[in-house]
Short mmCIF file of C-alpha atoms in Angstrom, two decimals:
data_model
loop_
_atom_site.label_atom_id
_atom_site.label_comp_id
_atom_site.label_asym_id
_atom_site.label_seq_id
_atom_site.Cartn_x
_atom_site.Cartn_y
_atom_site.Cartn_z
CA MET Y 136 13.72 2.94 -12.68
CA ALA Y 137 12.69 0.13 -14.63
CA HIS Y 138 11.54 -1.91 -11.46
CA LEU Y 139 8.81 0.62 -10.78
CA ARG Y 140 6.70 -0.88 -13.66
CA SER Y 141 6.07 -4.14 -11.35
CA THR Y 142 5.47 -2.05 -8.26
CA THR Y 143 2.48 -0.35 -9.81
CA LEU Y 144 0.54 -3.61 -10.46
CA LEU Y 145 -1.39 -4.20 -7.41
CA LEU Y 146 -0.20 -2.20 -4.11
CA ALA Y 147 1.90 -0.12 -6.31
CA ALA Y 148 2.63 3.27 -5.43
CA ILE Y 149 3.73 3.92 -2.29
CA SER Y 150 6.11 6.09 -3.73
CA MET Y 151 8.96 5.96 -1.29
CA LEU Y 152 9.44 8.78 -2.03
CA ALA Y 153 9.58 12.56 -1.20
CA GLY Y 154 8.89 11.34 2.12
CA CYS Y 155 7.43 8.18 3.98
CA VAL Y 156 5.02 7.81 6.82
CA MET Y 157 5.11 4.90 9.09
CA PHE Y 158 3.37 3.56 12.02
CA GLU Y 159 5.30 1.98 15.06
CA ARG Y 160 3.41 -1.07 14.87
CA PRO Y 161 0.38 -2.82 12.88
CA PRO Y 162 -2.66 -1.05 14.49
CA ALA Y 163 -4.39 -4.52 14.66
CA ALA Y 164 -3.52 -8.36 14.01
CA LEU Y 165 -2.63 -8.93 10.35
CA VAL Y 166 -5.02 -11.36 8.48
CA CYS Y 167 -5.54 -12.43 4.80
CA ASP Y 168 -8.61 -10.78 3.32
CA PRO Y 169 -10.22 -13.46 0.94
CA ALA Y 170 -11.63 -10.76 -1.21
CA LEU Y 171 -8.21 -9.91 -2.47
CA VAL Y 172 -7.47 -13.52 -3.70
CA GLY Y 173 -7.41 -13.56 -7.57
CA ARG Y 174 -5.95 -12.15 -10.77
CA TRP Y 175 -6.04 -8.25 -10.74
CA ILE Y 176 -5.43 -6.22 -13.97
CA PRO Y 177 -4.59 -2.63 -14.12
CA LEU Y 178 -7.38 -0.20 -15.59
CA PRO Y 179 -6.85 2.20 -18.23
CA GLY Y 180 -6.76 5.97 -16.83
CA SER Y 181 -5.48 4.41 -13.40
CA PRO Y 182 -2.25 6.71 -11.97
CA GLN Y 183 0.07 3.40 -12.61
CA ASP Y 184 -0.50 4.16 -16.41
CA LYS Y 185 2.01 7.05 -16.15
CA VAL Y 186 4.71 4.71 -15.35
CA PRO Y 187 3.45 3.05 -17.92
CA LEU Y 188 2.52 -0.57 -17.33
CA GLY Y 189 2.42 -3.25 -20.20
CA ARG Y 190 -0.98 -4.13 -21.51
CA ASP Y 191 -0.12 -8.01 -20.32
CA ASP Y 192 0.87 -7.18 -16.88
CA TYR Y 193 -1.05 -8.27 -13.68
CA ALA Y 194 -0.79 -9.42 -10.12
CA ASP Y 195 -1.83 -12.92 -8.69
CA VAL Y 196 -2.96 -13.07 -5.00
CA ASP Y 197 -3.03 -16.52 -3.63
CA ALA Y 198 -4.98 -17.88 -0.80
CA THR Y 199 -2.54 -16.68 1.84
CA CYS Y 200 -2.52 -13.22 0.31
CA HIS Y 201 0.72 -13.66 -1.10
CA VAL Y 202 1.12 -11.44 -4.25
CA ARG Y 203 2.93 -12.09 -7.39
CA LEU Y 204 3.73 -9.24 -9.93
CA ARG Y 205 3.70 -10.61 -13.41
CA ASP Y 206 5.61 -8.36 -15.76
CA THR Y 207 6.32 -9.52 -19.29
CA GLU Y 208 9.47 -7.63 -19.48
CA ARG Y 209 10.93 -9.64 -16.46
CA ARG Y 210 11.81 -13.36 -15.96
CA ASP Y 211 11.60 -13.19 -12.24
CA GLU Y 212 8.28 -12.83 -10.25
CA PRO Y 213 8.73 -10.51 -7.34
CA GLY Y 214 6.38 -10.91 -4.49
CA PHE Y 215 5.23 -9.88 -1.22
CA ASP Y 216 2.45 -10.73 1.53
CA ALA Y 217 -0.51 -8.42 1.38
CA LEU Y 218 -1.98 -8.96 5.02
CA GLY Y 219 -4.24 -6.25 6.68
CA PHE Y 220 -7.08 -5.47 8.98
CA GLU Y 221 -10.27 -3.99 9.24
CA ILE Y 222 -11.53 -1.18 11.35
CA ASP Y 223 -15.33 -0.08 11.56
CA GLY Y 224 -15.73 -1.40 7.87
CA GLU Y 225 -12.75 0.23 6.63
CA ARG Y 226 -9.90 -2.03 5.24
CA TYR Y 227 -6.26 -1.57 5.33
CA ILE Y 228 -3.02 -3.49 4.20
CA ALA Y 229 0.09 -3.27 6.28
CA LEU Y 230 3.43 -3.34 4.58
CA GLY Y 231 6.73 -3.69 6.47
CA PHE Y 232 10.12 -3.34 5.25
CA ASP Y 233 10.21 -6.94 3.72
CA GLU Y 234 6.98 -6.41 1.81
CA LEU Y 235 8.14 -3.14 0.59
CA GLU Y 236 11.11 -4.66 -0.75
CA GLY Y 237 9.12 -7.30 -2.77
CA LEU Y 238 6.76 -4.39 -3.79
CA PHE Y 239 9.54 -2.46 -5.29
CA ALA Y 240 10.72 -5.48 -7.13
CA THR Y 241 14.48 -4.98 -6.60
CA GLY Y 242 15.07 -8.86 -6.28
CA LYS Y 243 17.23 -8.07 -3.29
CA THR Y 244 16.91 -8.81 0.54
CA ALA Y 245 15.48 -5.87 2.62
CA PRO Y 246 18.12 -3.70 3.83
CA PRO Y 247 18.53 -3.01 7.61
CA THR Y 248 15.73 -1.22 9.32
CA PRO Y 249 16.47 2.65 9.05
CA LYS Y 250 17.97 4.43 12.31
CA GLY Y 251 14.97 5.41 14.60
CA ILE Y 252 12.33 3.16 12.87
CA PRO Y 253 11.32 0.14 15.10
CA ALA Y 254 11.63 -3.43 13.17
CA ASP Y 255 7.95 -3.87 13.47
CA ALA Y 256 6.96 -0.42 11.77
CA VAL Y 257 4.58 -0.47 8.67
CA THR Y 258 3.22 1.71 6.29
CA LEU Y 259 -0.52 1.51 5.31
CA LEU Y 260 -2.60 1.54 2.12
CA LYS Y 261 -6.62 1.80 2.49
CA TYR Y 262 -8.67 0.00 0.13
CA ARG Y 263 -12.09 -1.11 -1.06
CA ILE Y 264 -13.52 -3.44 -3.69
CA ARG Y 265 -16.59 -2.67 -5.53
CA ASP Y 266 -18.04 -4.45 -8.59
CA ASP Y 267 -14.92 -6.51 -8.97
CA THR Y 268 -13.12 -3.18 -9.01
CA LEU Y 269 -10.11 -2.97 -6.34
CA GLN Y 270 -9.30 0.89 -5.29
CA ILE Y 271 -6.12 1.56 -3.51
CA ALA Y 272 -5.67 4.84 -1.71
CA MET Y 273 -2.34 5.94 -0.39
CA LEU Y 274 -1.39 7.91 2.67
CA ASP Y 275 -1.32 11.73 1.76
CA THR Y 276 2.38 12.09 2.86
CA VAL Y 277 2.61 15.75 1.94
CA ALA Y 278 -0.27 16.76 3.82
CA ILE Y 279 0.50 14.59 6.97
CA MET Y 280 4.10 16.17 6.92
CA GLN Y 281 2.62 19.76 6.69
CA ARG Y 282 -0.01 18.78 9.75
CA VAL Y 283 2.81 17.56 11.68
CA GLN Y 284 4.99 20.67 11.05
CA GLN Y 285 1.96 22.81 11.77
CA GLY Y 286 1.44 20.91 15.17
CA THR Y 287 -2.15 20.00 14.22
CA LEU Y 288 -1.33 16.04 14.02
CA LYS Y 289 1.46 14.41 16.02
CA ALA Y 290 4.26 12.22 14.83
CA ARG Y 291 7.87 11.69 15.31
CA GLU Y 292 10.12 13.01 12.75
CA THR Y 293 12.90 10.33 12.61
CA ASP Y 294 14.83 12.02 10.05
CA ALA Y 295 14.33 14.92 7.42
CA SER Y 296 11.77 12.85 5.22
CA THR Y 297 10.25 10.22 7.61
CA TYR Y 298 7.47 10.30 10.01
CA LEU Y 299 6.54 7.82 12.63
CA PHE Y 300 3.09 7.56 14.41
CA GLU Y 301 3.86 6.12 17.66
CA GLY Y 302 1.61 4.52 20.24
CA GLU Y 303 -0.06 1.17 21.23
CA PRO Y 304 -2.57 -0.67 18.86
CA GLU Y 305 -5.46 0.63 20.19
CA GLN Y 306 -4.07 4.17 20.08
CA LEU Y 307 -3.27 3.64 16.30
CA ARG Y 308 -6.54 2.35 15.59
CA GLU Y 309 -8.21 5.41 17.16
CA LEU Y 310 -5.92 7.61 14.97
CA LEU Y 311 -7.20 5.84 11.92
CA ARG Y 312 -11.01 6.44 13.01
CA ARG Y 313 -10.38 10.13 13.80
CA HIS Y 314 -8.46 10.79 10.81
CA PRO Y 315 -9.71 9.25 7.85
CA ASP Y 316 -8.23 12.05 5.98
CA LEU Y 317 -4.69 10.82 6.41
CA PHE Y 318 -5.41 8.94 3.17
CA ASP Y 319 -6.26 10.10 -0.38
CA ALA Y 320 -9.96 10.01 -1.31
CA PHE Y 321 -11.20 6.99 -3.23
CA ASP Y 322 -13.39 8.76 -5.65
CA GLY Y 323 -12.29 11.63 -7.86
CA SER Y 324 -8.89 11.33 -6.76
CA ASP Y 325 -6.29 11.02 -9.77
CA LYS Y 326 -3.87 9.29 -7.02
CA THR Y 327 -6.26 6.19 -6.62
CA LEU Y 328 -4.95 3.23 -8.13
CA ARG Y 329 -7.68 0.85 -9.80
CA MET Y 330 -7.55 -2.59 -10.88
CA ARG Y 331 -10.13 -5.12 -12.19
CA ARG Y 332 -10.60 -8.66 -11.08
CA ALA Y 333 -9.91 -10.94 -14.11
CA LYS Y 334 -12.45 -13.66 -14.99
CA ASP Y 335 -11.51 -17.13 -14.83
CA GLY Y 336 -7.77 -16.57 -14.71
CA ALA Y 337 -7.63 -14.38 -17.72
CA SER Y 338 -5.00 -11.85 -17.93
CA SER Y 339 -6.97 -9.40 -20.12
#
């Protein structure tokens, strides 16, 4: 699938999927994190290299946290908004259906919301920035599904491959506080995406 090359550039990698985990609504008000603003270039050895990525591809994030994916093999520049929130020092990006459509770079209008999923539903990415390196951890979808099926985690199964965490924002924030293991670990995980901040607008 050619459009996956662009998908993997910044918030790449919500492989949607062998399954999907959504939250009924954003757990907190969504804002732009100024730390994300700039140009980001994939680091060698990051999982997105398996796609693979072109060496001249990158992602531009403007002052409103609108992301433009730059793929040397495409004339268009698919984009999406990378808005998020912070809870107890942990930072997250929330992606609704419109954002996912831009992330996957299909160039199409987002399809209707799947049956059983609220229009405001989002999926989450967890991220951190250290020494100009952006690390992005995805929800551990397989582990979440197993825990829900075992009854150790509560979520509604909307279909055979989609699980929905329900509740008011404060309840969803508490879920994130109590279960940091919903996400892949940053260090030592071959699933963690890594990008470096370009200097002076350079693309390499």
